[in-house]
Short mmCIF file of C-alpha atoms and ligand atoms in Angstrom, two decimals:
data_model
loop_
_atom_site.label_atom_id
_atom_site.label_comp_id
_atom_site.label_asym_id
_atom_site.label_seq_id
_atom_site.Cartn_x
_atom_site.Cartn_y
_atom_site.Cartn_z
CA MET A 8 -38.58 23.57 10.73
CA GLU A 9 -38.31 23.05 7.00
CA ASP A 10 -34.74 21.75 7.43
CA GLN A 11 -35.79 19.32 10.11
CA ARG A 12 -38.44 17.81 7.83
CA VAL A 13 -35.86 17.37 5.07
CA THR A 14 -33.48 15.65 7.52
CA THR A 15 -36.22 13.28 8.62
CA LEU A 16 -37.00 12.38 5.04
CA VAL A 17 -33.34 11.78 4.30
CA ASP A 18 -32.98 9.63 7.42
CA GLN A 19 -35.97 7.59 6.39
CA GLU A 20 -34.51 7.07 2.91
CA MET A 21 -31.25 5.97 4.52
CA GLN A 22 -33.02 3.53 6.81
CA GLU A 23 -35.01 2.04 3.95
CA ALA A 24 -31.89 1.72 1.84
CA LEU A 25 -30.11 -0.09 4.67
CA GLN A 26 -33.05 -2.39 5.25
CA SER A 27 -33.01 -3.36 1.60
CA LEU A 28 -29.63 -5.03 2.26
CA THR A 29 -31.31 -7.68 4.41
CA GLY A 30 -30.65 -11.16 3.03
CA GLN A 31 -28.61 -9.81 0.09
CA HIS A 32 -25.33 -11.25 -1.15
CA VAL A 33 -22.54 -8.67 -1.18
CA ILE A 34 -20.66 -9.37 -4.40
CA SER A 35 -19.76 -6.03 -5.96
CA VAL A 36 -19.77 -2.37 -4.98
CA GLU A 37 -22.25 -1.87 -7.82
CA GLN A 38 -25.01 -3.01 -5.46
CA PHE A 39 -24.68 0.05 -3.23
CA SER A 40 -26.48 3.37 -3.58
CA SER A 41 -25.47 6.69 -2.03
CA ALA A 42 -28.33 6.37 0.47
CA MET A 43 -27.09 2.91 1.52
CA LEU A 44 -23.55 4.19 1.90
CA GLU A 45 -24.68 7.08 4.01
CA GLY A 46 -26.71 4.76 6.21
CA LEU A 47 -23.84 2.29 6.55
CA PHE A 48 -21.34 5.02 7.39
CA ALA A 49 -23.63 6.47 10.07
CA GLU A 50 -24.11 2.99 11.50
CA ALA A 51 -20.34 2.35 11.42
CA LYS A 52 -19.75 5.57 13.39
CA HIS A 53 -22.28 4.38 15.93
CA MET A 54 -20.50 1.00 16.15
CA GLU A 55 -17.21 2.80 16.74
CA HIS A 56 -18.66 4.58 19.78
CA LEU A 57 -20.11 1.34 21.12
CA VAL A 58 -16.83 -0.56 20.66
CA ASP A 59 -14.91 2.32 22.29
CA ARG A 60 -17.15 2.08 25.34
CA ARG A 61 -16.87 -1.76 25.36
CA VAL A 62 -20.65 -2.09 25.24
CA ALA A 63 -21.82 -5.73 25.16
CA LEU A 64 -23.89 -6.09 21.99
CA SER A 65 -26.28 -8.82 21.03
CA SER A 66 -27.87 -8.01 17.66
CA LEU A 67 -26.43 -11.13 15.96
CA ARG A 68 -27.18 -13.43 18.89
CA GLY A 69 -28.19 -16.91 17.69
CA LEU A 70 -26.52 -16.48 14.28
CA VAL A 71 -23.53 -18.36 12.90
CA VAL A 72 -21.30 -16.91 10.18
CA ALA A 73 -18.80 -19.09 8.28
CA SER A 74 -15.38 -17.82 7.33
CA LEU A 75 -14.16 -19.46 4.10
CA PHE A 76 -10.77 -18.18 2.97
CA TYR A 77 -8.99 -19.85 0.03
CA GLU A 78 -6.33 -17.12 0.07
CA PRO A 79 -4.28 -15.72 2.95
CA SER A 80 -5.81 -12.97 5.06
CA THR A 81 -5.22 -11.32 8.41
CA ARG A 82 -7.30 -8.13 8.50
CA THR A 83 -10.30 -9.11 6.42
CA ASP A 84 -10.82 -12.50 8.05
CA MET A 85 -10.21 -11.35 11.60
CA SER A 86 -12.18 -8.12 11.33
CA PHE A 87 -15.19 -10.02 9.93
CA GLN A 88 -14.94 -12.56 12.73
CA ALA A 89 -14.45 -9.83 15.33
CA ALA A 90 -17.41 -7.91 13.87
CA VAL A 91 -19.73 -10.92 14.12
CA GLN A 92 -18.56 -11.86 17.61
CA ARG A 93 -18.73 -8.31 18.93
CA LEU A 94 -22.36 -8.27 17.83
CA GLY A 95 -23.01 -11.45 19.79
CA GLY A 96 -22.91 -13.89 16.85
CA ARG A 97 -20.59 -16.85 16.37
CA THR A 98 -18.17 -17.78 13.62
CA ILE A 99 -17.11 -21.16 12.23
CA MET A 100 -14.38 -22.34 9.87
CA THR A 101 -12.82 -25.67 9.03
CA GLY A 102 -10.20 -26.49 11.66
CA GLY A 103 -6.89 -25.44 10.12
CA GLY A 104 -8.53 -23.57 7.23
CA VAL A 105 -9.32 -24.56 3.66
CA THR A 106 -6.10 -26.59 3.33
CA VAL A 107 -7.56 -29.31 5.54
CA SER A 108 -11.10 -29.12 4.15
CA SER A 109 -12.55 -31.28 1.37
CA VAL A 110 -11.34 -28.66 -1.09
CA THR A 111 -8.01 -30.55 -1.13
CA LYS A 112 -9.95 -33.67 -2.19
CA GLY A 113 -11.16 -31.76 -5.23
CA GLU A 114 -14.59 -30.62 -4.07
CA SER A 115 -16.07 -27.83 -6.19
CA LEU A 116 -16.78 -24.37 -4.81
CA HIS A 117 -20.44 -24.97 -5.63
CA ASP A 118 -20.66 -28.04 -3.38
CA THR A 119 -18.57 -26.49 -0.62
CA ILE A 120 -20.85 -23.46 -0.49
CA LYS A 121 -24.00 -25.59 -0.46
CA THR A 122 -22.57 -27.58 2.44
CA ILE A 123 -21.53 -24.60 4.51
CA ALA A 124 -24.80 -22.83 3.83
CA CYS A 125 -26.59 -25.71 5.58
CA TYR A 126 -24.65 -24.97 8.75
CA ALA A 127 -24.21 -21.20 8.75
CA ASP A 128 -26.43 -18.13 8.28
CA ALA A 129 -23.92 -16.25 6.10
CA VAL A 130 -20.61 -17.06 4.41
CA VAL A 131 -17.66 -14.69 4.12
CA LEU A 132 -15.68 -15.91 1.10
CA ARG A 133 -12.22 -15.09 -0.22
CA HIS A 134 -11.17 -16.93 -3.36
CA PRO A 135 -8.36 -16.57 -5.95
CA VAL A 136 -10.65 -16.66 -8.99
CA LYS A 137 -12.34 -13.51 -10.31
CA GLY A 138 -16.08 -14.15 -10.47
CA SER A 139 -16.06 -16.87 -7.79
CA ALA A 140 -18.15 -14.83 -5.35
CA ARG A 141 -20.91 -14.65 -7.97
CA GLN A 142 -20.68 -18.42 -8.50
CA ALA A 143 -20.92 -18.98 -4.75
CA ALA A 144 -23.99 -16.73 -4.60
CA ASP A 145 -25.61 -18.83 -7.34
CA ALA A 146 -24.92 -22.01 -5.31
CA SER A 147 -26.48 -20.39 -2.26
CA ASP A 148 -29.52 -19.32 -4.30
CA GLN A 149 -30.01 -22.92 -5.41
CA LEU A 150 -30.13 -23.96 -1.80
CA LYS A 151 -32.71 -21.27 -1.18
CA LEU A 152 -34.97 -22.87 -3.77
CA GLN A 153 -34.37 -26.39 -2.49
CA MET A 154 -34.28 -25.87 1.26
CA ARG A 155 -35.71 -22.39 1.83
CA ARG A 156 -32.53 -21.16 3.46
CA THR A 157 -31.34 -17.65 2.66
CA VAL A 158 -27.60 -17.56 3.19
CA PRO A 159 -25.88 -14.38 2.02
CA ILE A 160 -22.41 -14.65 0.51
CA ILE A 161 -20.06 -11.80 1.33
CA ASN A 162 -17.24 -11.29 -1.15
CA ALA A 163 -14.04 -10.80 0.85
CA GLY A 164 -11.94 -10.58 -2.35
CA ASP A 165 -12.28 -12.61 -5.57
CA GLY A 166 -8.90 -12.85 -7.28
CA THR A 167 -8.14 -9.73 -9.29
CA GLY A 168 -11.86 -8.87 -9.32
CA GLU A 169 -13.37 -6.93 -6.45
CA HIS A 170 -13.06 -6.42 -2.71
CA PRO A 171 -16.26 -4.54 -1.95
CA THR A 172 -16.04 -4.36 1.84
CA GLN A 173 -12.50 -2.95 1.60
CA ALA A 174 -13.81 -0.20 -0.68
CA LEU A 175 -16.54 0.58 1.85
CA LEU A 176 -14.00 1.08 4.61
CA ASP A 177 -11.70 3.05 2.30
CA LEU A 178 -14.45 5.49 1.34
CA TYR A 179 -15.57 5.67 4.96
CA THR A 180 -12.00 6.61 5.98
CA ILE A 181 -11.79 9.31 3.29
CA LYS A 182 -15.16 10.82 4.28
CA ASP A 183 -14.35 10.57 7.95
CA ARG A 184 -11.38 12.82 7.27
CA PHE A 185 -12.73 15.21 4.62
CA GLY A 186 -16.48 15.25 5.29
CA ARG A 187 -19.55 13.80 3.54
CA ASN A 188 -19.03 15.79 0.39
CA ILE A 189 -15.65 15.03 -1.13
CA ASP A 190 -16.26 16.72 -4.49
CA GLY A 191 -13.10 18.37 -5.81
CA LEU A 192 -10.64 16.11 -3.97
CA THR A 193 -7.72 14.69 -5.89
CA ILE A 194 -7.11 11.03 -5.11
CA GLY A 195 -3.98 9.24 -6.29
CA VAL A 196 -3.88 5.45 -6.51
CA VAL A 197 -0.43 4.02 -6.99
CA GLY A 198 1.20 0.63 -7.51
CA ASP A 199 -0.10 -2.57 -9.02
CA LEU A 200 -3.39 -1.24 -10.34
CA ARG A 201 -3.83 -4.14 -12.75
CA ASN A 202 -4.04 -6.82 -10.08
CA GLY A 203 -5.07 -4.86 -6.99
CA ARG A 204 -8.74 -5.62 -6.41
CA THR A 205 -9.07 -2.97 -3.69
CA VAL A 206 -8.45 -0.13 -6.13
CA HIS A 207 -10.84 -1.64 -8.67
CA SER A 208 -13.62 -1.58 -6.12
CA LEU A 209 -12.68 1.84 -4.75
CA LEU A 210 -12.72 3.48 -8.17
CA LYS A 211 -16.14 1.99 -8.92
CA LEU A 212 -17.51 2.96 -5.52
CA LEU A 213 -16.41 6.59 -5.90
CA ALA A 214 -18.26 6.61 -9.21
CA ILE A 215 -21.38 4.98 -7.80
CA ASP A 216 -21.48 7.46 -4.95
CA ASN A 217 -21.36 10.26 -7.58
CA CYS A 218 -18.23 11.76 -6.08
CA ARG A 219 -16.92 14.45 -8.40
CA VAL A 220 -13.31 13.68 -7.61
CA ASN A 221 -10.17 13.71 -9.71
CA VAL A 222 -8.37 10.41 -9.73
CA ILE A 223 -4.76 10.03 -10.79
CA CYS A 224 -3.86 6.41 -11.57
CA ILE A 225 -0.10 6.00 -11.13
CA ALA A 226 1.37 2.69 -12.29
CA PRO A 227 4.33 1.30 -14.18
CA GLU A 228 3.81 0.02 -17.70
CA GLY A 229 2.05 -3.35 -17.63
CA LEU A 230 0.40 -2.77 -14.25
CA THR A 231 -2.00 -0.01 -15.22
CA MET A 232 -5.66 0.18 -14.18
CA PRO A 233 -7.84 -2.07 -16.39
CA GLN A 234 -9.83 0.05 -18.84
CA GLU A 235 -13.17 -1.41 -17.71
CA TYR A 236 -12.78 0.42 -14.37
CA VAL A 237 -11.42 3.61 -15.95
CA GLN A 238 -14.36 3.77 -18.33
CA PHE A 239 -16.90 3.00 -15.61
CA ALA A 240 -15.56 5.89 -13.53
CA ARG A 241 -15.31 8.31 -16.47
CA SER A 242 -18.92 7.65 -17.40
CA ARG A 243 -19.95 9.02 -13.99
CA ASP A 244 -18.35 12.42 -13.42
CA ILE A 245 -14.90 11.27 -12.34
CA THR A 246 -11.90 12.81 -14.04
CA ILE A 247 -9.11 10.31 -14.49
CA ARG A 248 -5.52 10.90 -15.46
CA GLU A 249 -3.11 8.02 -16.02
CA THR A 250 0.63 8.41 -15.51
CA ASP A 251 3.70 6.59 -14.27
CA ASP A 252 5.14 9.71 -12.65
CA LEU A 253 4.39 9.78 -8.92
CA LEU A 254 6.62 12.73 -8.00
CA THR A 255 4.92 15.16 -10.38
CA ALA A 256 1.46 14.10 -9.15
CA MET A 257 2.36 14.20 -5.46
CA PRO A 258 1.82 17.94 -4.69
CA GLU A 259 -1.73 17.81 -6.11
CA LEU A 260 -2.98 14.94 -3.96
CA ASP A 261 -5.40 15.06 -1.04
CA VAL A 262 -5.34 11.28 -0.73
CA LEU A 263 -2.62 8.86 -1.78
CA TYR A 264 -3.77 5.23 -1.82
CA VAL A 265 -0.77 2.92 -2.08
CA THR A 266 -1.04 -0.74 -3.10
CA ARG A 267 1.22 -3.75 -2.81
CA VAL A 268 2.62 -5.35 -5.95
CA GLN A 269 0.54 -8.54 -6.08
CA ARG A 270 3.32 -11.07 -6.46
CA GLU A 271 0.95 -14.07 -6.30
CA ARG A 272 -0.80 -12.92 -9.52
CA PHE A 273 2.38 -12.61 -11.58
CA VAL A 274 3.02 -16.30 -12.27
CA ASN A 275 -0.53 -16.83 -13.55
CA GLN A 276 -0.22 -13.80 -15.78
CA GLU A 277 3.09 -15.04 -17.21
CA LEU A 278 1.60 -18.52 -17.76
CA GLU A 279 -1.24 -16.96 -19.73
CA ASN A 280 1.18 -14.83 -21.78
CA LEU A 281 3.41 -17.81 -22.61
CA ALA A 282 0.47 -20.09 -23.48
CA HIS A 283 -0.92 -17.42 -25.74
CA ARG A 284 2.40 -16.67 -27.46
CA ALA A 285 3.51 -20.29 -27.87
CA TYR A 286 0.20 -22.06 -28.57
CA GLY A 287 -2.39 -19.33 -29.11
CA ARG A 288 -4.56 -20.81 -26.35
CA ARG A 289 -5.52 -20.18 -22.74
CA PHE A 290 -3.23 -21.90 -20.26
CA GLU A 291 -5.99 -24.00 -18.72
CA LEU A 292 -6.79 -25.48 -22.15
CA LEU A 293 -3.27 -26.90 -22.62
CA ASP A 294 -2.40 -30.56 -21.91
CA PRO A 295 -0.92 -31.07 -18.43
CA PRO A 296 2.63 -31.92 -19.70
CA LEU A 297 2.69 -28.68 -21.70
CA GLN A 298 1.45 -26.77 -18.68
CA GLU A 299 4.23 -28.22 -16.56
CA ALA A 300 6.83 -27.36 -19.19
CA LEU A 301 5.79 -23.70 -19.19
CA ARG A 302 5.76 -23.30 -15.41
CA PRO A 303 9.54 -22.84 -14.69
CA VAL A 304 9.89 -20.26 -17.48
CA ALA A 305 6.85 -18.37 -16.19
CA GLU A 306 8.17 -18.43 -12.64
CA LEU A 307 11.51 -16.98 -13.69
CA GLN A 308 9.92 -14.22 -15.74
CA ALA A 309 7.46 -13.48 -12.94
CA VAL A 310 10.29 -12.94 -10.44
CA GLN A 311 12.03 -10.52 -12.81
CA GLU A 312 8.83 -8.60 -13.49
CA TYR A 313 7.97 -8.52 -9.81
CA GLU A 314 11.36 -7.17 -8.71
CA LYS A 315 11.15 -4.40 -11.31
CA ALA A 316 7.63 -3.41 -10.22
CA ARG A 317 8.38 -3.58 -6.51
CA GLU A 318 11.09 -0.98 -6.79
CA ALA A 319 9.03 1.40 -8.92
CA TYR A 320 7.32 3.33 -6.08
CA VAL A 321 8.50 3.65 -2.51
CA ILE A 322 6.79 6.32 -0.41
CA ASP A 323 9.67 7.26 1.85
CA PRO A 324 9.99 10.52 3.84
CA THR A 325 11.70 12.30 0.90
CA VAL A 326 8.81 11.46 -1.40
CA LEU A 327 6.33 12.55 1.29
CA ASP A 328 8.12 15.91 1.46
CA GLN A 329 6.51 16.67 -1.89
CA ALA A 330 2.97 16.13 -0.54
CA LYS A 331 0.45 18.53 1.00
CA ARG A 332 0.53 18.73 4.80
CA GLU A 333 -3.14 17.72 5.01
CA MET A 334 -2.87 14.78 2.61
CA ILE A 335 -3.78 11.33 3.94
CA LEU A 336 -1.78 8.26 3.06
CA LEU A 337 -3.84 5.05 2.78
CA HIS A 338 -2.92 1.41 2.13
CA PRO A 339 -5.19 -1.65 2.40
CA LEU A 340 -2.26 -3.58 3.95
CA PRO A 341 -0.30 -5.81 4.08
CA ARG A 342 2.54 -3.53 2.99
CA LEU A 343 5.91 -4.75 1.91
CA THR A 344 8.58 -2.24 0.96
CA GLU A 345 6.29 0.39 -0.61
CA ILE A 346 5.88 2.32 2.66
CA PRO A 347 8.87 2.07 5.00
CA PRO A 348 8.00 1.83 8.73
CA GLU A 349 9.49 5.25 9.55
CA VAL A 350 6.57 6.83 7.67
CA ASP A 351 4.11 5.43 10.27
CA LEU A 352 4.86 8.34 12.59
CA ASP A 353 4.07 10.98 9.95
CA PRO A 354 0.67 12.54 10.81
CA ARG A 355 -0.45 11.87 7.22
CA ALA A 356 -0.11 8.09 7.63
CA ALA A 357 -3.71 6.92 8.04
CA TYR A 358 -3.47 3.22 7.12
CA PHE A 359 -3.78 1.83 10.63
CA ARG A 360 -6.83 3.98 11.27
CA GLN A 361 -8.20 2.78 7.90
CA MET A 362 -7.68 -0.83 8.99
CA GLN A 363 -9.42 -0.19 12.31
CA ASN A 364 -12.39 1.26 10.41
CA GLY A 365 -12.75 -2.16 8.78
CA LEU A 366 -14.16 -3.50 12.03
CA TYR A 367 -16.85 -0.82 12.33
CA ILE A 368 -17.87 -1.04 8.67
CA ARG A 369 -18.11 -4.83 8.82
CA MET A 370 -20.16 -4.66 12.02
CA ALA A 371 -22.58 -2.26 10.31
CA LEU A 372 -22.70 -4.36 7.15
CA MET A 373 -23.24 -7.69 8.89
CA ALA A 374 -26.02 -6.23 11.04
CA ALA A 375 -27.70 -4.85 7.89
CA VAL A 376 -27.31 -8.03 5.81
CA MET A 377 -28.61 -10.21 8.64
CA GLY A 378 -31.59 -7.87 9.13
CA ARG A 379 -30.56 -7.16 12.71
CA LEU A 380 -30.03 -3.40 12.75
CA GLU A 381 -31.19 -1.97 16.04
C1 NCD B 418 -5.86 -6.60 0.23
C2 NCD B 418 -6.43 -7.80 -0.54
O1 NCD B 418 -6.47 -8.91 -0.02
O2 NCD B 418 -6.84 -7.54 -1.66
N1 NCD B 418 -5.73 -6.83 1.60
C3 NCD B 418 -6.79 -6.63 2.42
O3 NCD B 418 -7.82 -7.25 2.28
N2 NCD B 418 -6.68 -5.67 3.35
C4 NCD B 418 -4.66 -6.03 -0.39
C5 NCD B 418 -3.48 -6.91 -0.69
O4 NCD B 418 -3.47 -8.10 -0.46
O5 NCD B 418 -2.50 -6.35 -1.19
#
């Protein structure tokens, strides 16, 4: 009896937490509370059952969601669109993507967002610049004042910043395997931790959810986890060890989260380094001819750096031999050479399941943000 009352109270807290997402932008994992996560994960499980049974759903009927991707995407874009459409909503995008939109004429993100927000009820945004999702949310808020339209912006990855919905599905996948309480687990994150936004968000989300886990950050020199994320996690009960030695860490791990070396970020990084070394200024503050002069050098150095990093960690069957039999192997995908295809058949490979969970999590999230939870 007593237990039942406690469960009801907890359920109510979860429901209220979920309802508080209505009309909110989703910019960073910092916006989520444990109660919200629990509510979202329960809702995602429910969505999974509904999708499995091919139930026709209609909670987003009458709503239009815009997909605005300034960077390539397969999973995030399509799973958001599938999520909206499976819930009976519709999606729009510029025919042929951003490359044929007014962005190529030089339109600012601010104006683009204000335009799209006049046509759609929410915008899913991926952009190469860290902080752009926040800027887009500010543009949408301006529209709210001027035209009384509330149009949530969903951050689908902002440069090397965050990827909050990926972190939601990553944590969902971990809890789906190990249970609601994951205290005591040892989670390894390996690869390009400097540029990989998914691991930035995941580390923060584990901290926000008060998971008492041990995290081992495994990266080559120069690609280590930015200290802002390490410190955030350490300040909230997470133990973090940093190393470049994957093989020694391997036997301890319950989860290994592998990331791609983010080749597209390397040239920008090299440009910044060169501009700083040669002129003591940020690259964007240099005159255009100077910028052009630095570009070929940066590109060459970026290729060399990239090749070195790419070879640093490859999770092949011999490396997996060192891991626990119950470990799960995650990857946000796309993968390149870091996990060879023969590993897909190993029972520990969970990255395709993880990707599938993206659909259920995004269905739950979109229903919550649009205030259409049933
Ligand atoms: C990731 C991303 O875009 O940050 N992909 C994804 O959304 N599943 C990871 C990556 O590109 O390496």
